Amino acid sequence: MKKLIFFLALALLSFGVKAQANLKNLQSDQGVHKAGLDTVSNAGSVSQVLQIGGYQDLITIQAGVTKLTGTPGGSVKLYGSVDNIKYDFATTSTDTLAVGNVTPLQVKTWVISPSKFQYYKAVYKGSGTQTSTVVTTAMWRNK
């Protein structure tokens, strides 16, 4: 009986751990992928990795930064990788979302056709005295 309870508890914990781990790096066979919601304070930074399954004709990646408090600043840049280890700019080094204190929600959309990488990573580096949230979503399809 103790073994049965132990294995049931282990199974429940494994489901909980998997759900938490997937917040930052979800995969989807449906062609839509949403990275977890992250909060950034002051000059902190956060990276959200999106795994795209194989070659795709068209990928649309959208990052949104929402001001919670203070005066937000910083930028969101998009990087790409074939192995999830070495990252390079997915578009150009100047193709970024410049976050300012203009509106509560600021959005940047990148359209990539055809796909160059299997992994895309949006990196938000905050500045100023602020607290903001960031979420990155991707959609892809083959023609």
mmCIF file of C-alpha atoms in Angstrom:
data_model
loop_
_atom_site.group_PDB
_atom_site.id
_atom_site.type_symbol
_atom_site.label_atom_id
_atom_site.label_comp_id
_atom_site.label_asym_id
_atom_site.label_seq_id
_atom_site.Cartn_x
_atom_site.Cartn_y
_atom_site.Cartn_z
ATOM 1 C CA MET A 1 0.000 0.000 0.000
ATOM 2 C CA LYS A 2 2.862 2.397 0.809
ATOM 3 C CA LYS A 3 4.403 1.716 -2.596
ATOM 4 C CA LEU A 4 1.105 2.449 -4.338
ATOM 5 C CA ILE A 5 0.717 5.776 -2.518
ATOM 6 C CA PHE A 6 4.341 6.624 -3.257
ATOM 7 C CA PHE A 7 3.939 5.950 -6.988
ATOM 8 C CA LEU A 8 0.663 7.898 -7.156
ATOM 9 C CA ALA A 9 2.291 10.867 -5.419
ATOM 10 C CA LEU A 10 5.279 10.622 -7.755
ATOM 11 C CA ALA A 11 2.995 10.544 -10.798
ATOM 12 C CA LEU A 12 1.085 13.613 -9.610
ATOM 13 C CA LEU A 13 4.299 15.503 -8.922
ATOM 14 C CA SER A 14 5.700 14.638 -12.326
ATOM 15 C CA PHE A 15 2.634 16.171 -14.016
ATOM 16 C CA GLY A 16 3.013 19.330 -11.925
ATOM 17 C CA VAL A 17 6.718 19.645 -12.708
ATOM 18 C CA LYS A 18 6.087 19.203 -16.422
ATOM 19 C CA ALA A 19 3.441 21.923 -16.446
ATOM 20 C CA GLN A 20 5.795 24.369 -14.727
ATOM 21 C CA ALA A 21 8.733 23.545 -16.995
ATOM 22 C CA ASN A 22 6.620 24.099 -20.112
ATOM 23 C CA LEU A 23 5.774 27.697 -19.249
ATOM 24 C CA LYS A 24 9.023 28.914 -20.800
ATOM 25 C CA ASN A 25 9.352 26.515 -23.726
ATOM 26 C CA LEU A 26 6.076 25.119 -25.036
ATOM 27 C CA GLN A 27 5.705 23.070 -28.184
ATOM 28 C CA SER A 28 2.597 22.786 -30.285
ATOM 29 C CA ASP A 29 1.587 20.673 -33.242
ATOM 30 C CA GLN A 30 -1.255 23.087 -33.953
ATOM 31 C CA GLY A 31 1.026 25.812 -35.312
ATOM 32 C CA VAL A 32 0.381 28.243 -32.461
ATOM 33 C CA HIS A 33 2.748 28.621 -29.562
ATOM 34 C CA LYS A 34 2.661 30.901 -26.544
ATOM 35 C CA ALA A 35 5.559 31.332 -24.174
ATOM 36 C CA GLY A 36 4.779 31.941 -20.524
ATOM 37 C CA LEU A 37 4.002 35.325 -19.037
ATOM 38 C CA ASP A 38 7.092 36.793 -17.339
ATOM 39 C CA THR A 39 7.528 39.857 -15.161
ATOM 40 C CA VAL A 40 10.572 42.136 -15.446
ATOM 41 C CA SER A 41 11.557 44.744 -12.863
ATOM 42 C CA ASN A 42 13.860 47.704 -13.464
ATOM 43 C CA ALA A 43 16.934 46.664 -15.505
ATOM 44 C CA GLY A 44 16.168 42.942 -15.386
ATOM 45 C CA SER A 45 15.884 40.745 -18.436
ATOM 46 C CA VAL A 46 13.925 37.706 -19.535
ATOM 47 C CA SER A 47 14.249 35.260 -22.436
ATOM 48 C CA GLN A 48 11.342 33.341 -23.922
ATOM 49 C CA VAL A 49 12.182 30.418 -26.209
ATOM 50 C CA LEU A 50 9.787 29.267 -28.920
ATOM 51 C CA GLN A 51 10.447 25.919 -30.602
ATOM 52 C CA ILE A 52 9.227 25.713 -34.182
ATOM 53 C CA GLY A 53 8.774 22.179 -35.491
ATOM 54 C CA GLY A 54 10.904 21.770 -38.614
ATOM 55 C CA TYR A 55 10.853 23.852 -41.793
ATOM 56 C CA GLN A 56 7.991 26.328 -42.126
ATOM 57 C CA ASP A 57 7.059 28.594 -45.042
ATOM 58 C CA LEU A 58 5.888 31.439 -42.836
ATOM 59 C CA ILE A 59 6.407 32.265 -39.163
ATOM 60 C CA THR A 60 4.849 35.226 -37.381
ATOM 61 C CA ILE A 61 6.267 36.040 -33.955
ATOM 62 C CA GLN A 62 4.725 38.704 -31.760
ATOM 63 C CA ALA A 63 6.098 40.094 -28.484
ATOM 64 C CA GLY A 64 4.044 42.266 -26.178
ATOM 65 C CA VAL A 65 5.285 44.280 -23.203
ATOM 66 C CA THR A 66 2.684 45.577 -20.746
ATOM 67 C CA LYS A 67 3.490 48.302 -18.228
ATOM 68 C CA LEU A 68 2.442 47.458 -14.680
ATOM 69 C CA THR A 69 4.115 50.255 -12.691
ATOM 70 C CA GLY A 70 6.732 52.974 -13.083
ATOM 71 C CA THR A 71 8.426 54.206 -16.252
ATOM 72 C CA PRO A 72 9.240 51.288 -18.558
ATOM 73 C CA GLY A 73 12.109 51.225 -20.987
ATOM 74 C CA GLY A 74 14.411 48.807 -22.747
ATOM 75 C CA SER A 75 14.058 46.665 -25.833
ATOM 76 C CA VAL A 76 12.936 43.286 -27.133
ATOM 77 C CA LYS A 77 15.174 41.572 -29.689
ATOM 78 C CA LEU A 78 14.533 38.366 -31.609
ATOM 79 C CA TYR A 79 17.227 35.702 -31.911
ATOM 80 C CA GLY A 80 17.295 32.351 -33.708
ATOM 81 C CA SER A 81 19.138 29.053 -33.274
ATOM 82 C CA VAL A 82 19.286 25.629 -34.886
ATOM 83 C CA ASP A 83 20.442 23.876 -31.700
ATOM 84 C CA ASN A 84 19.033 26.011 -28.824
ATOM 85 C CA ILE A 85 22.618 26.768 -27.731
ATOM 86 C CA LYS A 86 24.137 29.266 -30.183
ATOM 87 C CA TYR A 87 21.847 32.207 -31.024
ATOM 88 C CA ASP A 88 22.159 34.844 -33.731
ATOM 89 C CA PHE A 89 19.860 37.700 -34.744
ATOM 90 C CA ALA A 90 16.751 36.239 -36.383
ATOM 91 C CA THR A 91 16.211 39.357 -38.479
ATOM 92 C CA THR A 92 18.532 42.371 -38.191
ATOM 93 C CA SER A 93 20.208 43.766 -35.100
ATOM 94 C CA THR A 94 18.155 46.963 -35.409
ATOM 95 C CA ASP A 95 14.770 45.236 -35.882
ATOM 96 C CA THR A 96 13.658 45.550 -32.247
ATOM 97 C CA LEU A 97 10.760 46.645 -30.094
ATOM 98 C CA ALA A 98 11.921 49.810 -28.340
ATOM 99 C CA VAL A 99 9.941 49.955 -25.098
ATOM 100 C CA GLY A 100 9.077 53.435 -23.847
ATOM 101 C CA ASN A 101 6.618 55.099 -21.508
ATOM 102 C CA VAL A 102 4.104 55.870 -24.254
ATOM 103 C CA THR A 103 1.320 53.291 -23.924
ATOM 104 C CA PRO A 104 0.520 50.541 -21.416
ATOM 105 C CA LEU A 105 0.883 47.816 -24.111
ATOM 106 C CA GLN A 106 3.594 47.836 -26.761
ATOM 107 C CA VAL A 107 3.772 45.174 -29.462
ATOM 108 C CA LYS A 108 6.258 44.138 -32.143
ATOM 109 C CA THR A 109 5.559 41.589 -34.877
ATOM 110 C CA TRP A 110 8.253 39.838 -36.868
ATOM 111 C CA VAL A 111 7.346 37.947 -40.063
ATOM 112 C CA ILE A 112 9.921 35.393 -41.189
ATOM 113 C CA SER A 113 9.567 33.635 -44.521
ATOM 114 C CA PRO A 114 10.892 30.992 -44.927
ATOM 115 C CA SER A 115 11.969 29.824 -41.486
ATOM 116 C CA LYS A 116 15.693 29.988 -40.811
ATOM 117 C CA PHE A 117 15.855 28.406 -37.380
ATOM 118 C CA GLN A 118 14.179 25.741 -35.255
ATOM 119 C CA TYR A 119 14.339 27.863 -32.081
ATOM 120 C CA TYR A 120 13.441 31.515 -31.706
ATOM 121 C CA LYS A 121 14.131 33.499 -28.555
ATOM 122 C CA ALA A 122 12.679 36.882 -27.663
ATOM 123 C CA VAL A 123 14.860 38.708 -25.131
ATOM 124 C CA TYR A 124 13.487 41.674 -23.206
ATOM 125 C CA LYS A 125 16.078 43.805 -21.423
ATOM 126 C CA GLY A 126 14.332 46.334 -19.232
ATOM 127 C CA SER A 127 15.553 49.715 -18.068
ATOM 128 C CA GLY A 128 14.259 52.480 -15.876
ATOM 129 C CA THR A 129 12.324 52.144 -12.657
ATOM 130 C CA GLN A 130 9.495 49.903 -13.742
ATOM 131 C CA THR A 131 7.693 46.598 -13.589
ATOM 132 C CA SER A 132 6.398 45.137 -16.846
ATOM 133 C CA THR A 133 5.171 41.816 -18.170
ATOM 134 C CA VAL A 134 6.210 40.262 -21.453
ATOM 135 C CA VAL A 135 4.622 37.474 -23.475
ATOM 136 C CA THR A 136 5.700 36.092 -26.843
ATOM 137 C CA THR A 137 3.445 34.217 -29.270
ATOM 138 C CA ALA A 138 4.267 32.513 -32.560
ATOM 139 C CA MET A 139 2.144 31.205 -35.399
ATOM 140 C CA TRP A 140 3.462 29.208 -38.322
ATOM 141 C CA ARG A 141 2.237 27.387 -41.395
ATOM 142 C CA ASN A 142 3.300 25.771 -44.630
ATOM 143 C CA LYS A 143 1.717 26.882 -47.899
#
